[in-house]
Coordinates of C-alpha atoms in Angstrom, one line a residue:
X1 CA -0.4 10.8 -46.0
X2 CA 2.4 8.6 -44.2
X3 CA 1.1 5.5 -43.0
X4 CA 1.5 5.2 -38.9
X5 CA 3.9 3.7 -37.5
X6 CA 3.5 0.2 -35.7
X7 CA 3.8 2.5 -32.1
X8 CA 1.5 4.8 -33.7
X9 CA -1.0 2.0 -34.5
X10 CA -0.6 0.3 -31.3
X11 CA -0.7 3.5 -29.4
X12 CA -4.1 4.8 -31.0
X13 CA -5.5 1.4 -30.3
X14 CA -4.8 1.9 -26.5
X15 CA -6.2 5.4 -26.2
X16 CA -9.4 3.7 -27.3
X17 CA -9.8 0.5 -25.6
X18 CA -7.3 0.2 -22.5
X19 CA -8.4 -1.2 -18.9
X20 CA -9.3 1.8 -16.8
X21 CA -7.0 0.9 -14.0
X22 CA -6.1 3.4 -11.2
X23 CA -2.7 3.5 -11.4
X24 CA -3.2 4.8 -15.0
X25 CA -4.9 7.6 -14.1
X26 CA -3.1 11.1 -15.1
X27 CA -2.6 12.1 -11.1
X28 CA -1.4 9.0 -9.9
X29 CA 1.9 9.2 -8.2
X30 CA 5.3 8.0 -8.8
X31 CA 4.8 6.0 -5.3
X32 CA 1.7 4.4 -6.5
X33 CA 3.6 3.6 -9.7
X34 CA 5.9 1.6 -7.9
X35 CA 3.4 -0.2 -5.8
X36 CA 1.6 -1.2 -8.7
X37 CA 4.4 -2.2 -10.8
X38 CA 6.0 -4.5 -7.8
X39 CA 2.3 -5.7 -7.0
X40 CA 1.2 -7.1 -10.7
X41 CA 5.0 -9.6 -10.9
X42 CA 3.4 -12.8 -11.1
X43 CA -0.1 -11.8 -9.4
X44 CA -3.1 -10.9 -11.5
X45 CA -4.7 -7.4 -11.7
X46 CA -7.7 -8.7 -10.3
X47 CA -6.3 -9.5 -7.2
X48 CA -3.9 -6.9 -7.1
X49 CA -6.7 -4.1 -7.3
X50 CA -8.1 -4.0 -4.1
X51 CA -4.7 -4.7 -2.2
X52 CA -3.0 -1.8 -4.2
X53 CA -5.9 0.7 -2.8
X54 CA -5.8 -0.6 0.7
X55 CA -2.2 -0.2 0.5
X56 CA -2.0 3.1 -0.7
X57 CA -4.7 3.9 1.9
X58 CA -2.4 3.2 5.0
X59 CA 0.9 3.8 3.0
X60 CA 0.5 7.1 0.7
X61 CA 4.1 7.7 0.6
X62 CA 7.1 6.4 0.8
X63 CA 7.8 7.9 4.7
X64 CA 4.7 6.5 6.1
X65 CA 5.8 2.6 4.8
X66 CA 9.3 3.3 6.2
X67 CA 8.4 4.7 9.1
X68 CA 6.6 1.0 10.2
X69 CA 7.8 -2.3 10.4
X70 CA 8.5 -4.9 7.8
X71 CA 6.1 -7.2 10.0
X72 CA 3.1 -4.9 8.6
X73 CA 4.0 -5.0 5.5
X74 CA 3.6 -8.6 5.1
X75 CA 0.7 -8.6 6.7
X76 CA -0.8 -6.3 4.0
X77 CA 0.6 -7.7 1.3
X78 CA -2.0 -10.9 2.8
X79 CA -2.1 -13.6 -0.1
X80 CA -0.8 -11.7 -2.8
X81 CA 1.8 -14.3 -3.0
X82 CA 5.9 -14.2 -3.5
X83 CA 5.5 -12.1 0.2
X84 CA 9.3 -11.3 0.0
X85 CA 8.3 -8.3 -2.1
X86 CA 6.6 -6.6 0.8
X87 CA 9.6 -6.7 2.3
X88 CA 11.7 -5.4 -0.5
X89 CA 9.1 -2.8 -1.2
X90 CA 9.4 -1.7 2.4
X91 CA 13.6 -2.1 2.3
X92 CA 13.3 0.7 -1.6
X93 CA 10.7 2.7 0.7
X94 CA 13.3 3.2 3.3
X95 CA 16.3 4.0 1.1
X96 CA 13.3 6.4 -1.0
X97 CA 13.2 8.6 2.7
X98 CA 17.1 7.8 3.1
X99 CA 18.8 8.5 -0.4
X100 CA 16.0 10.9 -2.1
X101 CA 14.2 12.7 0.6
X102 CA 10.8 10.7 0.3
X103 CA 10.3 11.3 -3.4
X104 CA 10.8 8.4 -5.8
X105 CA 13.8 9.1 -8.3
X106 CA 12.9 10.0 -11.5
X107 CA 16.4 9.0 -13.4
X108 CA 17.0 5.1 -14.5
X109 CA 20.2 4.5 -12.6
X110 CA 18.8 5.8 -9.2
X111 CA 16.4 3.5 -9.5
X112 CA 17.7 0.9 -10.1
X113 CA 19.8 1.2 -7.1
X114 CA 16.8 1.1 -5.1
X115 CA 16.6 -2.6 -3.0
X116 CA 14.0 -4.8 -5.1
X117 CA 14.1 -2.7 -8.3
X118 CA 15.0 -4.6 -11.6
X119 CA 15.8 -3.8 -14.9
X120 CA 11.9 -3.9 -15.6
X121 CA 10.1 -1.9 -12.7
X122 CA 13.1 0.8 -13.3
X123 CA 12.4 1.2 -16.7
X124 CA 8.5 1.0 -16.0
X125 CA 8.6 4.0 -13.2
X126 CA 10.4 6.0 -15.5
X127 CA 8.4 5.6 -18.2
X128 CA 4.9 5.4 -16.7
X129 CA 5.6 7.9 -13.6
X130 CA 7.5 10.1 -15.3
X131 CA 6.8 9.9 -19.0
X132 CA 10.7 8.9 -20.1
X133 CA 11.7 7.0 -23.6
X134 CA 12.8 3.3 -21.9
X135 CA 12.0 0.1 -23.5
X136 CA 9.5 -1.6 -20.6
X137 CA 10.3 -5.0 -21.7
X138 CA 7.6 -7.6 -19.8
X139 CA 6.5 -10.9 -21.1
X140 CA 3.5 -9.9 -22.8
X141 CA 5.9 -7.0 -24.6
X142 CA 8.1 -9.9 -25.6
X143 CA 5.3 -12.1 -27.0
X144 CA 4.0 -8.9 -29.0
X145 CA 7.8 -7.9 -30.8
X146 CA 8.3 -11.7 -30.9
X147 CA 5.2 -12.4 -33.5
X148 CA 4.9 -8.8 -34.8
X149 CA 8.6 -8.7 -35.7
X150 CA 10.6 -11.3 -35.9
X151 CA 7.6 -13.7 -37.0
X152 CA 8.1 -16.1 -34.0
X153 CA 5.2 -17.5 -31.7
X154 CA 7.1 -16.8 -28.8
X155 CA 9.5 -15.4 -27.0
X156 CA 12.1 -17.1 -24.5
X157 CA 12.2 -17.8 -20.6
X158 CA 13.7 -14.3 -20.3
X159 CA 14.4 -10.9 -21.3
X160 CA 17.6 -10.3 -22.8
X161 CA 19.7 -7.1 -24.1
X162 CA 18.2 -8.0 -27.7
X163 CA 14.6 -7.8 -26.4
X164 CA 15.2 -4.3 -24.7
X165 CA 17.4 -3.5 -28.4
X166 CA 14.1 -4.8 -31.0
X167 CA 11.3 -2.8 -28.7
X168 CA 13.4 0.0 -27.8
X169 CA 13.7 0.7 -32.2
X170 CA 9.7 0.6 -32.4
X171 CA 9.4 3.7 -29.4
X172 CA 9.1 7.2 -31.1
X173 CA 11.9 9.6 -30.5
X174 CA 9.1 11.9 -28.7
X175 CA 9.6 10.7 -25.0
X176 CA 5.9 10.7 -23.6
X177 CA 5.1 9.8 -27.0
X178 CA 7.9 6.4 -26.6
X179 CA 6.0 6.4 -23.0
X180 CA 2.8 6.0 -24.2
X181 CA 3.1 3.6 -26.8
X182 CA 5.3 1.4 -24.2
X183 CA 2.1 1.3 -22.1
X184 CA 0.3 0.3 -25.5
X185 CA 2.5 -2.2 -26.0
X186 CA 2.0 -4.0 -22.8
X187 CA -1.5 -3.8 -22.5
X188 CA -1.8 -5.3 -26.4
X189 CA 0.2 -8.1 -24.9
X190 CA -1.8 -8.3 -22.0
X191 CA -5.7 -8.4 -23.4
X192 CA -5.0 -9.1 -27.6
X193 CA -1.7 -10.8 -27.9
X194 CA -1.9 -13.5 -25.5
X195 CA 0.4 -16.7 -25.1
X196 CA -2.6 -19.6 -26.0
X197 CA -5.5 -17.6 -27.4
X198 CA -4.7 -14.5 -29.6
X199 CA -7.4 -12.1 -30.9
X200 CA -5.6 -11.3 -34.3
X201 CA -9.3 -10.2 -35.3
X202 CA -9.1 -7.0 -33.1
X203 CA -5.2 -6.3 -33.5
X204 CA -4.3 -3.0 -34.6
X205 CA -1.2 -4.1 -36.2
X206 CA -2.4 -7.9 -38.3
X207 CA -2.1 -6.4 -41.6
X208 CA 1.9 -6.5 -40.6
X209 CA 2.3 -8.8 -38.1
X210 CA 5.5 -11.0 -39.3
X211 CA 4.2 -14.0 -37.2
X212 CA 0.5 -13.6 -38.9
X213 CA 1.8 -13.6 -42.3
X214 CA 3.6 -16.5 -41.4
X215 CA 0.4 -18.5 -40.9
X216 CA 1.4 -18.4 -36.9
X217 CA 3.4 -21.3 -36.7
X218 CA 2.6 -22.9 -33.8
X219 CA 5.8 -23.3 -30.8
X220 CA 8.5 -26.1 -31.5
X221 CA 9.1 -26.8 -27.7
X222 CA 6.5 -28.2 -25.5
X223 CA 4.0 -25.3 -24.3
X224 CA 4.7 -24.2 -20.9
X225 CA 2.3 -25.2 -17.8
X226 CA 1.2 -23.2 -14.9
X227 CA 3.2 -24.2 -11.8
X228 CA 1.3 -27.0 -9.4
X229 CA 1.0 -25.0 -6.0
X230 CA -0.7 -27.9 -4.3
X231 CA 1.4 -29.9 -1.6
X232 CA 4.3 -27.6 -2.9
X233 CA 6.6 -25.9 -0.1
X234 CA 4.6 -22.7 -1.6
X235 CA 1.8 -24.2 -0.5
X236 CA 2.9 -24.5 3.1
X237 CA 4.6 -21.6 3.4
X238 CA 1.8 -19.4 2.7
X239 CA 0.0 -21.8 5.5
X240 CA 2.5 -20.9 7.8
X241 CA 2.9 -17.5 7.2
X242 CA -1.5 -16.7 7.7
X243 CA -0.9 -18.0 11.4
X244 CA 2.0 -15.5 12.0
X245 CA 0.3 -12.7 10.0
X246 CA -3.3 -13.2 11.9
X247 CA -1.2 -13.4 15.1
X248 CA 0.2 -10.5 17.6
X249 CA 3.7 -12.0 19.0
X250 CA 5.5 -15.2 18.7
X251 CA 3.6 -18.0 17.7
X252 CA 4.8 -21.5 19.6
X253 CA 6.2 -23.8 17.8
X254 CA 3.7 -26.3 18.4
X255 CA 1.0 -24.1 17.5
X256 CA 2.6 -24.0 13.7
X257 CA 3.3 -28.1 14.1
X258 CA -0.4 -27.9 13.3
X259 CA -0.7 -26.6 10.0
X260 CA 0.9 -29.2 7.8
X261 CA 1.1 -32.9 8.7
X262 CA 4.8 -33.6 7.3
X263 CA 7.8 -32.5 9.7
X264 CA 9.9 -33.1 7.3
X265 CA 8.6 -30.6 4.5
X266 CA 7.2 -28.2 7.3
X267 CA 10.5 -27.6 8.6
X268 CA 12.4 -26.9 5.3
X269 CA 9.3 -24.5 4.4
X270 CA 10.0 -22.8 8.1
X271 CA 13.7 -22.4 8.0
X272 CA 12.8 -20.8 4.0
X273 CA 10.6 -18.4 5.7
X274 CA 13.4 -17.7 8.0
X275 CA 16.5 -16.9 5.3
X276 CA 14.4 -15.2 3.0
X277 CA 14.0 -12.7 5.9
X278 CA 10.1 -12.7 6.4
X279 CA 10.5 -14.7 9.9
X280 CA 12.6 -14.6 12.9
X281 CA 12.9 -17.1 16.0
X282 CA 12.3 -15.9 19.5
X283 CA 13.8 -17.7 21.9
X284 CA 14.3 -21.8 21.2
X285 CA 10.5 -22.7 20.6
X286 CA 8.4 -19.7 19.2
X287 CA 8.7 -17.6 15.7
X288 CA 7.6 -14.3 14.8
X289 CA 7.2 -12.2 11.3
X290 CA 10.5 -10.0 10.5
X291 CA 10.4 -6.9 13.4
X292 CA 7.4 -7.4 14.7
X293 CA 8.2 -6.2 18.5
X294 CA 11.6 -5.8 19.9
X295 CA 14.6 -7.1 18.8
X296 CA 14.4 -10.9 19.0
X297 CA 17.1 -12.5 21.2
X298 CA 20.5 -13.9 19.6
X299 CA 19.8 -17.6 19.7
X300 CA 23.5 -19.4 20.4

């Protein structure tokens, strides 16, 4: 009998033990897809659950996001964090209506023409919402090809045409088959794999990881830290941007003076929020999320 393949391996494991998350489920939308795959950048699936529902809730389609403002989006998006993706989510909703009649695209290079859609959620869509062969190359998928392959603990800062080349030659020819096992992939990555604390007990593939038989050689560079948020410009930007999202109408300036002591840093934050597109003056003194109400005034 021919032994299976590492996909096969990898694939097989996943059938059996993958997270039962909605946006796996076999009538899920290409929408919903989306949403999830723009969602879970840099933000948990913990916290993305319940804000992917609500969303889908008030936004089943495409039309019905486009058809309201980008003020609403970020105030559903809440404290997902990186809130510019609301907005570009709403922007690819609009050109969705505009450019493909309400239905997401199903081939690569229409989506990634979409506004806010990158090499990886264009490869993930078609893969996952419409069962193509595309290498869905995300960090955990590096870290996995990384060790498993090439025998290295890690994988750089970010992807590059040879990480989309080395998982791309693992995918069966079969596309839902390649589709599948990218999922597999992933999730290995995601639950198994991990960057500090690998479970090579419960791998499918240890009896040929390169990186295992290698004794898993530790990194030579310093081991990456999570990002401080505390007293960042993050921080106050998100502080900011809960008074404008739990208000109706401009906010006074004054009234924002209040939510961070340092003028200095509070300003630079504010006029962030502004050329990032997620805020808009009205007038000299007051400031509003993006299209919430008429068009602001032209401020000379």
């Amino acid at each position: 009998m021919t032994e299976p393949t590492f996909a096969g391996q990898v694939s097989r494991w996943y059938e059996q033990n993958a997270r039962d998350l909605p946006w796996r489920a076999p009538d899920v939308t290409a929408w919903a897809i989306l949403v999830s795959e723009v969602m879970l950048q840099q933000t948990p699936v913990a916290r993305v659950l319940p804000a992917w529902q609500a969303w889908l809730d008030r936004w089943p389609t495409p039309a019905a996001l486009a058809g309201d403002s980008p003020a609403e989006a970020i105030r559903m998006w809440g404290r997902l964090g990186y809130p510019r993706r609301a907005v570009r989510l709403r922007e690819c909703a609009v050109a969705i209506v505009e450019r493909h009649g309400g239905d997401v695209p199903d081939r690569l290079e229409q989506l990634l023409a979409l506004p806010g859609v990158g090499t990886y959620t264009a490869r993930a869509v078609a893969a996952f919402a419409y069962g193509q062969r595309h290498p869905v190359v995300d960090t955990n998928v590096r870290r996995v090809v990384c060790r498993a392959v090439a025998g290295e603990p890690d994988a750089g800062p970010a992807t590059r045409p040879a990480d989309l080349a080395a998982t791309e030659e693992l995918l069966p020819a079969e596309p839902a088959a390649a589709a599948l096992a990218s999922a597999a992939i992933m999730e290995l990555g995601a639950v198994v794999c991990t960057a500090r604390s690998p479970r090579c007990g419960v791998c499918p593939v240890e009896a040929s990881c390169a990186w295992r038989a290698s004794g898993q050689v530790a990194p030579a560079g310093p081991t990456r830290r999570p990002q401080r948020y505390a007293g960042t410009d993050r921080q106050v930007r998100g502080l900011l941007l809960g008074v404008l999202r739990e208000s109706t109408g401009p906010v006074p300036h004054r009234r924002l003076d209040q939510v961070w002591a340092d003028d200095v840093q509070r300003a630079r934050a504010l006029a962030g929020l502004v050329t990032d597109g997620l805020v808009e003056p009205v007038g000299e003194t007051s400031f509003r999320l993006i299209g919430d109400g008429p068009p602001a005034p032209v401020v000379s």
